């Protein structure tokens, strides 16, 4: 099926679109209208879209704002639109020459992309935030995630180290589920997108909308419970235009904790193993040889280098005779700060919309991508732990297989540089539509959306005998072929009409979605040689195959009513019914309703028109969203392979692995949102304020059961979770002079998360770290009270066996002993608040933009400070610290002993930070130069990312999780680029 689609459907679709384009009839040219589009200050507006109402004729204004267009008569009406300005409707009134003066749009007059359509911001009742392509260009965003980072309150984007895919995750308004994914639904051009967001070329993106509350997301039902990110790609308009954009730059490491060098490691090992005496006896021959020779291996340093990244984009767009087209191609090449961390991406996009007639429109938005993630980066976890008195290279310059001959467990952390690894994904993502506008009933339309997401990936890895993994197995190979085939078919019936002061927008939906994943995995080892790498599984001594097949479906019905009266009173009613194949028959379907209201107070007659408070809209929404939260087949009783040997042959055998749970049902989130949009001082200061509360009940979690069946856990609907928060977004026009301008965008958000109940009651699950009345992720452990000092009364304390230099623990219940009852809540991994501020300065043709980001109120364990990480006998390296000694009575760092912290009391640190996230300096060449160069516009810029961080955290990075503190470091990125339009 997948081959059929990829081989025949897409070419057929392309031919159909081309045939459609070729068959578009030329409009009758009865009169030619000439005009000019200008601002309120009479400055020309190049690139404004001009069309004739009721026809397919369309053009754009040139560099001087001038245009000409064919109209059926001199009584027609022109429609002129431009981003940031109110759409103008201009009746010709017998004239064929016009001047169109555009008015700057207020905060609530712009168009906002919402589910299955667009709305004026003033008519939106839900909590929706938008990031435009202009904002992305001003910040020099190089990925879609970067475009979102710091721009939308309530949207948390965490990052890790790595090339173009630094393990970024997106979460909207906190964590809504205990065990399920908390990632939002990504929708690209109306079709759900299941792939990596890094495969989307940010230069093809026109706008990003984030739907946050129940009313805004309810139209997506079960898929929108964690919020929705709508990505709309560019469409062509106006005269043919050719564009190029590109940048090149480098990546540098921002911070690496200081590890012990060889001499420091030797002294540390001697102190711990031999009490600081007879140090030569504490070291192995290799360690002693390197110490005496003054050699020390910086394993982390050997695994890093200065990385680079470059991207080049070409685009061709325009519109003619009712056909809008945008063709874009992109090449992205990244080499990260970790050696062998590479990422290459090639994309080709074709967006074509064709108005065949006044009642029929067709279009396609298609992206093809080729992504190469080949190459295994250096293993930084092993590099951090590796003994500095061991050898990275042999005498001939080759990498050692075992750097420490006396401890053969250790592989060379650099061995991945010798591993053959190919990792390629080919993806086609296409969103297509046909829309019929009923000529007999104005406002009624039918739209068929058909989307396809087909990805084929192939991974091949081979460890040869020059690596420890390959040496131990006589060659180790792993291959994996995986395909993902997702399809979506949506039937939309829409009625949009205005009756006097009333406007009605009614949408009905009936849709199907299928998700199909097939993976073949083969591992093999024991080869005669390394020549054929992973292409010789037939010669292996041991071959182990495995397969993964997952097919699921979703069927949905939805109805939505948007009503507004005189742009004052707004109402949105939504109901969606979803059926998920992964649930049992009794609970397969869920119904999720929502209601939202809005009131544009500033449109009321009583609102003083000359008031300094010129704009105010109040919003309120209440509704439900669902979350299937479990993969397919979890409601079924399943068997696992347990083959056995009988009479010298392998016989198939099976044992129960899961119990059937046919009564599982949807996780459901019920939320309330109260909001306000406002503008002050003629919109010199504008913004929005949202307060929300949500509860998720029937949580789908894996609970422990009696092992009498041979199975220890099952999925069940138990528990309730609550999220509450507040979000404030402000934009100010501080200075708006002819030559100098200054704008500020600021947002701040706070979220409070807590578990309300578990397993049907108020009993906490200590083993899973879930506590009633507390956030999902908390620190629950013994409390550090300093270090025992000489002269302290240790014998009469709750730790009578302690020694000076050991960790002191708080005896919380005062019973004179330290036991699990003395554990307490030490903090939450959720911040008190997050805030972002972007300042943009404009001086003539120069522009300087900077984003500051802060996360405050986070305290977490710094895993690098553990006392027993070096293992018995000191087999691992650790960060450099000054330990407690009688001569150095530290009250923060215990003595150098594996017994100084027997209960592993965590060492907490403040992980709050302030970071200069992005800085971009750009220059737009004046029209006098661009005209001579034959270009429409030309911008050059330099940009920096992760330039400065202020924090008390002493680990790798305060934004990293504990598991990433020994991973690839955070990179500082410096690039220079150019955007040119012809």
mmCIF file of N, CA and C in Angstrom, residues 785-849:
data_model
loop_
_atom_site.group_PDB
_atom_site.id
_atom_site.type_symbol
_atom_site.label_atom_id
_atom_site.label_comp_id
_atom_site.label_asym_id
_atom_site.label_seq_id
_atom_site.Cartn_x
_atom_site.Cartn_y
_atom_site.Cartn_z
ATOM 1 N N UNK A 785 21.961 18.602 56.203
ATOM 2 C CA UNK A 785 22.083 19.584 57.290
ATOM 3 C C UNK A 785 23.526 20.014 57.506
ATOM 4 N N UNK A 786 24.365 19.810 56.504
ATOM 5 C CA UNK A 786 25.760 20.202 56.636
ATOM 6 C C UNK A 786 26.671 18.998 56.831
ATOM 7 N N UNK A 787 27.864 19.243 57.402
ATOM 8 C CA UNK A 787 28.886 18.214 57.594
ATOM 9 C C UNK A 787 29.228 18.125 59.080
ATOM 10 N N UNK A 788 29.335 16.894 59.566
ATOM 11 C CA UNK A 788 29.776 16.707 60.950
ATOM 12 C C UNK A 788 31.215 17.193 61.098
ATOM 13 N N UNK A 789 31.438 17.968 62.158
ATOM 14 C CA UNK A 789 32.759 18.536 62.400
ATOM 15 C C UNK A 789 33.377 17.909 63.652
ATOM 16 N N UNK A 790 34.686 18.018 63.727
ATOM 17 C CA UNK A 790 35.368 17.550 64.937
ATOM 18 C C UNK A 790 34.877 18.378 66.136
ATOM 19 N N UNK A 791 34.570 17.704 67.202
ATOM 20 C CA UNK A 791 34.042 18.365 68.389
ATOM 21 C C UNK A 791 32.532 18.300 68.490
ATOM 22 N N UNK A 792 31.835 17.916 67.406
ATOM 23 C CA UNK A 792 30.377 17.750 67.483
ATOM 24 C C UNK A 792 30.031 16.526 68.316
ATOM 25 N N UNK A 793 28.900 16.579 68.992
ATOM 26 C CA UNK A 793 28.429 15.448 69.808
ATOM 27 C C UNK A 793 27.753 14.421 68.894
ATOM 28 N N UNK A 794 28.576 13.633 68.229
ATOM 29 C CA UNK A 794 28.051 12.642 67.284
ATOM 30 C C UNK A 794 27.439 11.455 68.016
ATOM 31 N N UNK A 795 28.055 11.038 69.105
ATOM 32 C CA UNK A 795 27.608 9.831 69.809
ATOM 33 C C UNK A 795 26.163 9.947 70.281
ATOM 34 N N UNK A 796 25.738 11.137 70.700
ATOM 35 C CA UNK A 796 24.378 11.317 71.206
ATOM 36 C C UNK A 796 23.415 11.830 70.141
ATOM 37 N N UNK A 797 23.833 11.797 68.904
ATOM 38 C CA UNK A 797 22.986 12.293 67.816
ATOM 39 C C UNK A 797 22.180 11.145 67.205
ATOM 40 N N UNK A 798 21.398 11.477 66.187
ATOM 41 C CA UNK A 798 20.623 10.464 65.460
ATOM 42 C C UNK A 798 21.504 9.660 64.511
ATOM 43 N N UNK A 799 22.795 10.029 64.407
ATOM 44 C CA UNK A 799 23.743 9.304 63.566
ATOM 45 C C UNK A 799 24.970 8.922 64.398
ATOM 46 N N UNK A 800 24.829 8.050 65.364
ATOM 47 C CA UNK A 800 25.947 7.752 66.277
ATOM 48 C C UNK A 800 27.134 7.087 65.596
ATOM 49 N N UNK A 801 26.927 6.504 64.430
ATOM 50 C CA UNK A 801 28.017 5.824 63.730
ATOM 51 C C UNK A 801 28.750 6.736 62.757
ATOM 52 N N UNK A 802 28.349 7.993 62.701
ATOM 53 C CA UNK A 802 28.988 8.926 61.769
ATOM 54 C C UNK A 802 30.370 9.326 62.263
ATOM 55 N N UNK A 803 31.153 9.884 61.347
ATOM 56 C CA UNK A 803 32.492 10.376 61.650
ATOM 57 C C UNK A 803 32.575 11.836 61.213
ATOM 58 N N UNK A 804 33.518 12.587 61.810
ATOM 59 C CA UNK A 804 33.736 13.943 61.315
ATOM 60 C C UNK A 804 34.002 13.920 59.806
ATOM 61 N N UNK A 805 33.333 14.798 59.102
ATOM 62 C CA UNK A 805 33.454 14.822 57.644
ATOM 63 C C UNK A 805 32.302 14.136 56.939
ATOM 64 N N UNK A 806 31.433 13.433 57.687
ATOM 65 C CA UNK A 806 30.286 12.760 57.074
ATOM 66 C C UNK A 806 29.119 13.725 56.923
ATOM 67 N N UNK A 807 28.188 13.350 56.077
ATOM 68 C CA UNK A 807 26.988 14.156 55.837
ATOM 69 C C UNK A 807 26.075 14.099 57.051
ATOM 70 N N UNK A 808 25.620 15.256 57.485
ATOM 71 C CA UNK A 808 24.668 15.348 58.590
ATOM 72 C C UNK A 808 23.250 15.386 58.021
ATOM 73 N N UNK A 809 22.348 14.604 58.608
ATOM 74 C CA UNK A 809 20.977 14.475 58.118
ATOM 75 C C UNK A 809 20.018 14.999 59.171
ATOM 76 N N UNK A 810 18.982 15.697 58.736
ATOM 77 C CA UNK A 810 17.991 16.244 59.648
ATOM 78 C C UNK A 810 17.089 15.121 60.169
ATOM 79 N N UNK A 811 17.008 15.026 61.496
ATOM 80 C CA UNK A 811 16.092 14.081 62.147
ATOM 81 C C UNK A 811 14.733 14.769 62.258
ATOM 82 N N UNK A 812 13.918 14.615 61.234
ATOM 83 C CA UNK A 812 12.686 15.398 61.146
ATOM 84 C C UNK A 812 11.690 15.089 62.254
ATOM 85 N N UNK A 813 11.518 13.816 62.571
ATOM 86 C CA UNK A 813 10.505 13.469 63.582
ATOM 87 C C UNK A 813 11.067 13.452 64.998
ATOM 88 N N UNK A 814 12.375 13.722 65.138
ATOM 89 C CA UNK A 814 12.973 13.835 66.455
ATOM 90 C C UNK A 814 12.976 12.570 67.278
ATOM 91 N N UNK A 815 12.953 11.402 66.626
ATOM 92 C CA UNK A 815 12.929 10.142 67.383
ATOM 93 C C UNK A 815 14.328 9.630 67.692
ATOM 94 N N UNK A 816 15.352 10.419 67.362
ATOM 95 C CA UNK A 816 16.717 10.041 67.697
ATOM 96 C C UNK A 816 17.353 9.048 66.758
ATOM 97 N N UNK A 817 16.756 8.800 65.610
ATOM 98 C CA UNK A 817 17.353 7.890 64.634
ATOM 99 C C UNK A 817 16.961 8.345 63.227
ATOM 100 N N UNK A 818 17.788 7.958 62.273
ATOM 101 C CA UNK A 818 17.535 8.312 60.877
ATOM 102 C C UNK A 818 17.006 7.084 60.155
ATOM 103 N N UNK A 819 15.785 7.195 59.659
ATOM 104 C CA UNK A 819 15.161 6.117 58.902
ATOM 105 C C UNK A 819 14.272 6.743 57.830
ATOM 106 N N UNK A 820 13.623 5.922 56.981
ATOM 107 C CA UNK A 820 12.806 6.495 55.896
ATOM 108 C C UNK A 820 11.739 7.483 56.353
ATOM 109 N N UNK A 821 11.341 7.428 57.638
ATOM 110 C CA UNK A 821 10.339 8.389 58.121
ATOM 111 C C UNK A 821 10.877 9.810 58.152
ATOM 112 N N UNK A 822 12.190 9.982 58.027
ATOM 113 C CA UNK A 822 12.779 11.320 58.056
ATOM 114 C C UNK A 822 12.901 11.948 56.670
ATOM 115 N N UNK A 823 12.417 11.245 55.665
ATOM 116 C CA UNK A 823 12.421 11.848 54.329
ATOM 117 C C UNK A 823 11.332 12.906 54.231
ATOM 118 N N UNK A 824 11.574 13.899 53.408
ATOM 119 C CA UNK A 824 10.633 15.006 53.282
ATOM 120 C C UNK A 824 10.706 15.577 51.875
ATOM 121 N N UNK A 825 9.851 16.571 51.609
ATOM 122 C CA UNK A 825 9.818 17.216 50.298
ATOM 123 C C UNK A 825 10.846 18.343 50.276
ATOM 124 N N UNK A 826 11.787 18.198 49.371
ATOM 125 C CA UNK A 826 12.892 19.149 49.304
ATOM 126 C C UNK A 826 12.688 20.223 48.236
ATOM 127 N N UNK A 827 11.758 19.999 47.343
ATOM 128 C CA UNK A 827 11.531 20.984 46.288
ATOM 129 C C UNK A 827 10.849 20.354 45.098
ATOM 130 N N UNK A 828 10.538 21.189 44.120
ATOM 131 C CA UNK A 828 9.861 20.754 42.910
ATOM 132 C C UNK A 828 10.716 21.076 41.702
ATOM 133 N N UNK A 829 10.596 20.231 40.688
ATOM 134 C CA UNK A 829 11.322 20.482 39.453
ATOM 135 C C UNK A 829 10.600 21.472 38.566
ATOM 136 N N UNK A 830 9.412 21.917 38.998
ATOM 137 C CA UNK A 830 8.672 22.934 38.252
ATOM 138 C C UNK A 830 9.082 24.318 38.748
ATOM 139 N N UNK A 831 9.344 25.258 37.854
ATOM 140 C CA UNK A 831 9.760 26.595 38.295
ATOM 141 C C UNK A 831 8.609 27.380 38.903
ATOM 142 N N UNK A 832 8.959 28.361 39.735
ATOM 143 C CA UNK A 832 7.943 29.289 40.249
ATOM 144 C C UNK A 832 7.357 30.099 39.107
ATOM 145 N N UNK A 833 8.216 30.523 38.184
ATOM 146 C CA UNK A 833 7.724 31.248 37.012
ATOM 147 C C UNK A 833 8.794 31.247 35.935
ATOM 148 N N UNK A 834 8.370 31.482 34.715
ATOM 149 C CA UNK A 834 9.277 31.675 33.586
ATOM 150 C C UNK A 834 8.929 33.006 32.932
ATOM 151 N N UNK A 835 9.924 33.678 32.390
ATOM 152 C CA UNK A 835 9.682 34.974 31.753
ATOM 153 C C UNK A 835 10.645 35.146 30.584
ATOM 154 N N UNK A 836 10.196 35.904 29.588
ATOM 155 C CA UNK A 836 10.993 36.181 28.402
ATOM 156 C C UNK A 836 10.785 37.633 27.997
ATOM 157 N N UNK A 837 11.854 38.279 27.580
ATOM 158 C CA UNK A 837 11.749 39.662 27.122
ATOM 159 C C UNK A 837 12.598 39.859 25.873
ATOM 160 N N UNK A 838 11.943 40.348 24.823
ATOM 161 C CA UNK A 838 12.629 40.648 23.569
ATOM 162 C C UNK A 838 12.573 42.144 23.315
ATOM 163 N N UNK A 839 13.717 42.760 23.144
ATOM 164 C CA UNK A 839 13.804 44.172 22.779
ATOM 165 C C UNK A 839 14.318 44.273 21.350
ATOM 166 N N UNK A 840 13.643 45.073 20.553
ATOM 167 C CA UNK A 840 14.047 45.287 19.168
ATOM 168 C C UNK A 840 14.265 46.779 18.943
ATOM 169 N N UNK A 841 15.470 47.112 18.519
ATOM 170 C CA UNK A 841 15.828 48.503 18.253
ATOM 171 C C UNK A 841 16.029 48.679 16.749
ATOM 172 N N UNK A 842 15.472 49.740 16.222
ATOM 173 C CA UNK A 842 15.603 50.063 14.806
ATOM 174 C C UNK A 842 16.214 51.453 14.649
ATOM 175 N N UNK A 843 17.289 51.545 13.893
ATOM 176 C CA UNK A 843 17.871 52.839 13.553
ATOM 177 C C UNK A 843 18.089 52.867 12.042
ATOM 178 N N UNK A 844 17.271 53.673 11.400
ATOM 179 C CA UNK A 844 17.280 53.726 9.936
ATOM 180 C C UNK A 844 17.124 52.303 9.387
ATOM 181 N N UNK A 845 18.127 51.805 8.681
ATOM 182 C CA UNK A 845 17.986 50.464 8.097
ATOM 183 C C UNK A 845 18.598 49.371 8.962
ATOM 184 N N UNK A 846 19.068 49.725 10.147
ATOM 185 C CA UNK A 846 19.642 48.747 11.057
ATOM 186 C C UNK A 846 18.573 48.271 12.046
ATOM 187 N N UNK A 847 18.695 47.021 12.456
ATOM 188 C CA UNK A 847 17.782 46.468 13.459
ATOM 189 C C UNK A 847 18.586 45.556 14.391
ATOM 190 N N UNK A 848 18.355 45.714 15.696
ATOM 191 C CA UNK A 848 19.026 44.895 16.708
ATOM 192 C C UNK A 848 17.960 44.301 17.613
ATOM 193 N N UNK A 849 17.944 42.974 17.724
ATOM 194 C CA UNK A 849 16.943 42.280 18.521
ATOM 195 C C UNK A 849 17.635 41.333 19.491
#
